[in-house]
PDB file of C-alpha atoms in Angstrom:
ATOM      1  CA  ARG A   1      -5.950 -23.333  12.990  1.00 42.00           C
ATOM      2  CA  GLU A   2      -8.948 -22.522  15.173  1.00 43.00           C
ATOM      3  CA  ASN A   3      -8.064 -25.240  17.699  1.00 42.00           C
ATOM      4  CA  VAL A   4      -4.476 -24.032  17.838  1.00 50.00           C
ATOM      5  CA  PHE A   5      -5.707 -20.494  18.317  1.00 45.00           C
ATOM      6  CA  ASP A   6      -7.890 -21.675  21.224  1.00 44.00           C
ATOM      7  CA  ASP A   7      -4.908 -23.454  22.771  1.00 47.00           C
ATOM      8  CA  LEU A   8      -2.708 -20.382  22.393  1.00 50.00           C
ATOM      9  CA  SER A   9      -5.397 -18.011  23.589  1.00 46.00           C
ATOM     10  CA  SER A  10      -5.512 -19.851  26.889  1.00 46.00           C
ATOM     11  CA  LEU A  11      -1.885 -18.815  27.402  1.00 50.00           C
ATOM     12  CA  PHE A  12      -2.289 -15.155  26.530  1.00 50.00           C
ATOM     13  CA  ASP A  13      -4.682 -12.366  27.268  1.00 50.00           C
ATOM     14  CA  LEU A  14      -6.513 -11.909  23.981  1.00 47.00           C
ATOM     15  CA  LYS A  15      -7.652  -8.474  25.070  1.00 49.00           C
ATOM     16  CA  GLU A  16      -4.151  -7.327  24.241  1.00 58.00           C
ATOM     17  CA  THR A  17      -4.411  -4.907  21.376  1.00 69.00           C
ATOM     18  CA  ARG A  18      -1.920  -3.986  18.703  1.00 74.00           C
ATOM     19  CA  ASP A  19      -0.617  -1.290  21.020  1.00 84.00           C
ATOM     20  CA  GLN A  20       1.218   1.236  18.871  1.00 88.00           C
ATOM     21  CA  ASN A  21       2.900   2.750  21.950  1.00 92.00           C
ATOM     22  CA  THR A  22       4.521  -0.598  22.785  1.00 94.00           C
ATOM     23  CA  ILE A  23       5.544  -1.127  19.174  1.00 93.00           C
ATOM     24  CA  LEU A  24       7.019   2.390  19.003  1.00 95.00           C
ATOM     25  CA  HIS A  25       8.812   1.798  22.307  1.00 96.00           C
ATOM     26  CA  TYR A  26      10.480  -1.340  20.971  1.00 96.00           C
ATOM     27  CA  LYS A  27      11.381   0.372  17.717  1.00 95.00           C
ATOM     28  CA  ASN A  28      13.117   3.112  19.737  1.00 95.00           C
ATOM     29  CA  VAL A  29      14.868   0.565  21.980  1.00 96.00           C
ATOM     30  CA  TYR A  30      16.096  -1.408  18.964  1.00 96.00           C
ATOM     31  CA  ARG A  31      17.310   1.792  17.263  1.00 95.00           C
ATOM     32  CA  LYS A  32      19.037   3.021  20.455  1.00 95.00           C
ATOM     33  CA  HIS A  33      20.950  -0.255  20.822  1.00 95.00           C
ATOM     34  CA  GLY A  34      21.720  -0.768  17.135  1.00 94.00           C
ATOM     35  CA  LEU A  35      19.408  -3.749  16.762  1.00 95.00           C
ATOM     36  CA  THR A  36      18.212  -2.628  13.347  1.00 95.00           C
ATOM     37  CA  LYS A  37      19.042  -5.439  10.911  1.00 96.00           C
ATOM     38  CA  CYS A  38      16.113  -7.021   9.114  1.00 95.00           C
ATOM     39  CA  ILE A  39      15.270 -10.325  10.794  1.00 96.00           C
ATOM     40  CA  TYR A  40      14.638 -11.969   7.409  1.00 93.00           C
ATOM     41  CA  SER A  41      17.414 -10.569   5.199  1.00 92.00           C
ATOM     42  CA  ASP A  42      20.045  -9.383   7.708  1.00 94.00           C
ATOM     43  CA  VAL A  43      20.163  -6.111   5.737  1.00 93.00           C
ATOM     44  CA  PRO A  44      20.456  -2.957   7.890  1.00 94.00           C
ATOM     45  CA  CYS A  45      17.149  -1.129   8.197  1.00 92.00           C
ATOM     46  CA  SER A  46      17.131   2.592   7.634  1.00 85.00           C
ATOM     47  CA  GLY A  47      14.846   5.452   8.524  1.00 85.00           C
ATOM     48  CA  GLU A  48      11.482   4.559   9.929  1.00 88.00           C
ATOM     49  CA  PHE A  49      11.737   0.804   9.616  1.00 93.00           C
ATOM     50  CA  PRO A  50       8.659  -1.247  10.525  1.00 93.00           C
ATOM     51  CA  LEU A  51       8.501  -4.033  13.100  1.00 95.00           C
ATOM     52  CA  ASP A  52       7.010  -7.361  12.125  1.00 94.00           C
ATOM     53  CA  HIS A  53       5.108  -9.774  14.335  1.00 93.00           C
ATOM     54  CA  LEU A  54       7.066 -12.973  13.712  1.00 93.00           C
ATOM     55  CA  LEU A  55       4.083 -15.030  14.859  1.00 92.00           C
ATOM     56  CA  PRO A  56       1.330 -13.196  12.943  1.00 90.00           C
ATOM     57  CA  TYR A  57      -0.766 -10.964  15.131  1.00 89.00           C
ATOM     58  CA  SER A  58      -3.956 -12.265  13.494  1.00 86.00           C
ATOM     59  CA  PHE A  59      -3.254 -15.723  14.979  1.00 85.00           C
ATOM     60  CA  PHE A  60      -1.110 -14.809  17.943  1.00 86.00           C
ATOM     61  CA  PRO A  61      -2.041 -11.348  19.298  1.00 89.00           C
ATOM     62  CA  ASN A  62       1.134 -10.560  21.173  1.00 91.00           C
ATOM     63  CA  ASN A  63       3.294  -7.415  21.188  1.00 94.00           C
ATOM     64  CA  SER A  64       6.194  -8.810  23.247  1.00 95.00           C
ATOM     65  CA  PHE A  65       9.782  -8.061  22.274  1.00 96.00           C
ATOM     66  CA  TRP A  66      10.299 -11.712  21.353  1.00 95.00           C
ATOM     67  CA  ASN A  67       7.542 -11.433  18.731  1.00 95.00           C
ATOM     68  CA  LEU A  68       8.494  -8.010  17.267  1.00 96.00           C
ATOM     69  CA  TYR A  69      11.442  -7.812  14.878  1.00 97.00           C
ATOM     70  CA  PRO A  70      12.872  -5.090  12.625  1.00 96.00           C
ATOM     71  CA  ILE A  71      12.289  -5.534   8.906  1.00 95.00           C
ATOM     72  CA  ARG A  72      13.775  -3.479   6.082  1.00 91.00           C
ATOM     73  CA  ASP A  73      10.542  -2.067   4.631  1.00 84.00           C
ATOM     74  CA  THR A  74       6.769  -2.225   4.742  1.00 82.00           C
ATOM     75  CA  SER A  75       6.546  -4.144   1.458  1.00 80.00           C
ATOM     76  CA  LEU A  76       8.225  -7.105   3.132  1.00 76.00           C
ATOM     77  CA  ASN A  77       5.658  -6.940   5.930  1.00 74.00           C
ATOM     78  CA  SER A  78       2.814  -6.791   3.398  1.00 77.00           C
ATOM     79  CA  LYS A  79       4.280  -9.714   1.457  1.00 81.00           C
ATOM     80  CA  LYS A  80       4.509 -11.848   4.618  1.00 79.00           C
ATOM     81  CA  SER A  81       1.034 -10.707   5.681  1.00 80.00           C
ATOM     82  CA  ASN A  82      -0.362 -13.159   8.234  1.00 83.00           C
ATOM     83  CA  HIS A  83       1.813 -16.071   7.110  1.00 85.00           C
ATOM     84  CA  LEU A  84       4.638 -17.673   8.995  1.00 89.00           C
ATOM     85  CA  PRO A  85       8.109 -17.172   7.546  1.00 90.00           C
ATOM     86  CA  GLU A  86      10.195 -20.212   6.640  1.00 89.00           C
ATOM     87  CA  LEU A  87      11.932 -21.194   9.873  1.00 92.00           C
ATOM     88  CA  ASP A  88      15.364 -22.318   8.721  1.00 95.00           C
ATOM     89  CA  ASP A  89      18.643 -22.451  10.665  1.00 97.00           C
ATOM     90  CA  THR A  90      19.574 -18.899   9.680  1.00 97.00           C
ATOM     91  CA  LEU A  91      16.295 -17.392  10.893  1.00 96.00           C
ATOM     92  CA  THR A  92      16.462 -19.514  14.061  1.00 96.00           C
ATOM     93  CA  GLN A  93      19.911 -18.068  14.859  1.00 97.00           C
ATOM     94  CA  ARG A  94      18.771 -14.508  14.119  1.00 97.00           C
ATOM     95  CA  ILE A  95      15.790 -14.930  16.459  1.00 97.00           C
ATOM     96  CA  LYS A  96      18.017 -16.252  19.253  1.00 97.00           C
ATOM     97  CA  SER A  97      20.534 -13.464  18.681  1.00 96.00           C
ATOM     98  CA  HIS A  98      17.772 -10.836  18.814  1.00 96.00           C
ATOM     99  CA  ILE A  99      16.442 -12.238  22.083  1.00 96.00           C
ATOM    100  CA  ASP A 100      19.943 -12.482  23.575  1.00 96.00           C
ATOM    101  CA  LYS A 101      20.759  -8.858  22.709  1.00 96.00           C
ATOM    102  CA  CYS A 102      17.426  -7.628  24.079  1.00 96.00           C
ATOM    103  CA  LEU A 103      18.069  -9.371  27.385  1.00 95.00           C
ATOM    104  CA  ASP A 104      21.131  -7.151  27.847  1.00 94.00           C
ATOM    105  CA  PHE A 105      18.988  -4.007  27.744  1.00 91.00           C
ATOM    106  CA  GLU A 106      17.791  -2.611  31.062  1.00 88.00           C
ATOM    107  CA  ASP A 107      14.285  -2.035  29.769  1.00 94.00           C
ATOM    108  CA  ALA A 108      11.091  -2.194  31.823  1.00 94.00           C
ATOM    109  CA  PHE A 109       8.979  -3.361  28.859  1.00 95.00           C
ATOM    110  CA  ILE A 110      11.317  -6.290  28.172  1.00 95.00           C
ATOM    111  CA  GLN A 111      11.309  -7.249  31.853  1.00 93.00           C
ATOM    112  CA  ARG A 112       7.507  -7.053  31.830  1.00 93.00           C
ATOM    113  CA  ASP A 113       7.356  -9.355  28.799  1.00 94.00           C
ATOM    114  CA  ILE A 114       9.673 -11.889  30.440  1.00 93.00           C
ATOM    115  CA  ARG A 115       7.688 -11.774  33.681  1.00 92.00           C
ATOM    116  CA  LYS A 116       4.422 -12.237  31.760  1.00 92.00           C
ATOM    117  CA  LEU A 117       5.815 -15.192  29.812  1.00 92.00           C
ATOM    118  CA  SER A 118       7.301 -16.697  32.954  1.00 91.00           C
ATOM    119  CA  TYR A 119       3.954 -16.658  34.727  1.00 91.00           C
ATOM    120  CA  LYS A 120       2.181 -18.085  31.679  1.00 89.00           C
ATOM    121  CA  LEU A 121       4.662 -20.960  31.376  1.00 90.00           C
ATOM    122  CA  THR A 122       5.554 -21.674  35.002  1.00 88.00           C
ATOM    123  CA  SER A 123       3.060 -19.783  37.203  1.00 88.00           C
ATOM    124  CA  SER A 124       6.037 -18.050  38.803  1.00 87.00           C
ATOM    125  CA  ASP A 125       8.870 -15.672  37.986  1.00 85.00           C
ATOM    126  CA  THR A 126      11.499 -18.412  37.607  1.00 87.00           C
ATOM    127  CA  ILE A 127      12.458 -17.356  34.072  1.00 89.00           C
ATOM    128  CA  LEU A 128      13.358 -13.890  35.373  1.00 87.00           C
ATOM    129  CA  LYS A 129      15.878 -15.490  37.722  1.00 88.00           C
ATOM    130  CA  ALA A 130      17.512 -17.650  35.042  1.00 91.00           C
ATOM    131  CA  ALA A 131      20.808 -16.815  33.356  1.00 94.00           C
ATOM    132  CA  ASN A 132      20.468 -15.060  29.992  1.00 93.00           C
ATOM    133  CA  THR A 133      21.568 -18.134  28.026  1.00 94.00           C
ATOM    134  CA  GLU A 134      18.795 -20.140  29.688  1.00 95.00           C
ATOM    135  CA  LYS A 135      16.261 -17.338  29.052  1.00 95.00           C
ATOM    136  CA  VAL A 136      17.186 -17.329  25.352  1.00 95.00           C
ATOM    137  CA  GLU A 137      16.540 -21.076  25.147  1.00 95.00           C
ATOM    138  CA  ILE A 138      13.240 -20.899  27.055  1.00 95.00           C
ATOM    139  CA  ILE A 139      11.910 -17.956  25.045  1.00 94.00           C
ATOM    140  CA  SER A 140      13.085 -19.247  21.655  1.00 95.00           C
ATOM    141  CA  ASN A 141      11.700 -22.732  22.385  1.00 94.00           C
ATOM    142  CA  HIS A 142       8.387 -21.092  23.222  1.00 93.00           C
ATOM    143  CA  ILE A 143       8.435 -19.313  19.845  1.00 93.00           C
ATOM    144  CA  PHE A 144       9.428 -22.452  17.925  1.00 93.00           C
ATOM    145  CA  ASN A 145       6.770 -24.563  19.676  1.00 92.00           C
ATOM    146  CA  ASN A 146       4.111 -22.045  18.702  1.00 90.00           C
ATOM    147  CA  PHE A 147       5.516 -21.941  15.180  1.00 89.00           C
ATOM    148  CA  SER A 148       4.937 -25.692  14.953  1.00 88.00           C
ATOM    149  CA  LYS A 149       1.412 -25.405  16.324  1.00 88.00           C
ATOM    150  CA  LEU A 150       0.506 -22.653  13.883  1.00 85.00           C
ATOM    151  CA  LYS A 151       2.025 -24.530  10.924  1.00 81.00           C
ATOM    152  CA  ASN A 152      -0.137 -27.608  11.518  1.00 73.00           C
TER     153      ASN A 152
END
């Protein structure tokens, strides 16, 4: 995994910290827009639900909206720990749906994350200019590619 981590670290600023303000911001955005179903179980989250780093923060230190998902309780987060979840068709669709819904929000943090990813992948802001369906594919493919790298 160290080589994969080196490859991934070249794409992202590893000085990024587990910024609780960003995580809280996304939790509030998800709550405001009703995006509160657990990414793993599809069960509605209640109260102060946690957000999980889909790609574990210990291997992929990134607090972008496309890596933070609601989960029903902290025990699920502890159980997953720094492991990758099983990426089946159901989870793949939930990830794409989450990204698609987030793209409809007029949120500066989400736009920042897309701009940051766009520059990392293309050295320009071309992803920002794409239609939402294309953005969903680009962002989800980025996640799934990194899933594969981390699995190996």
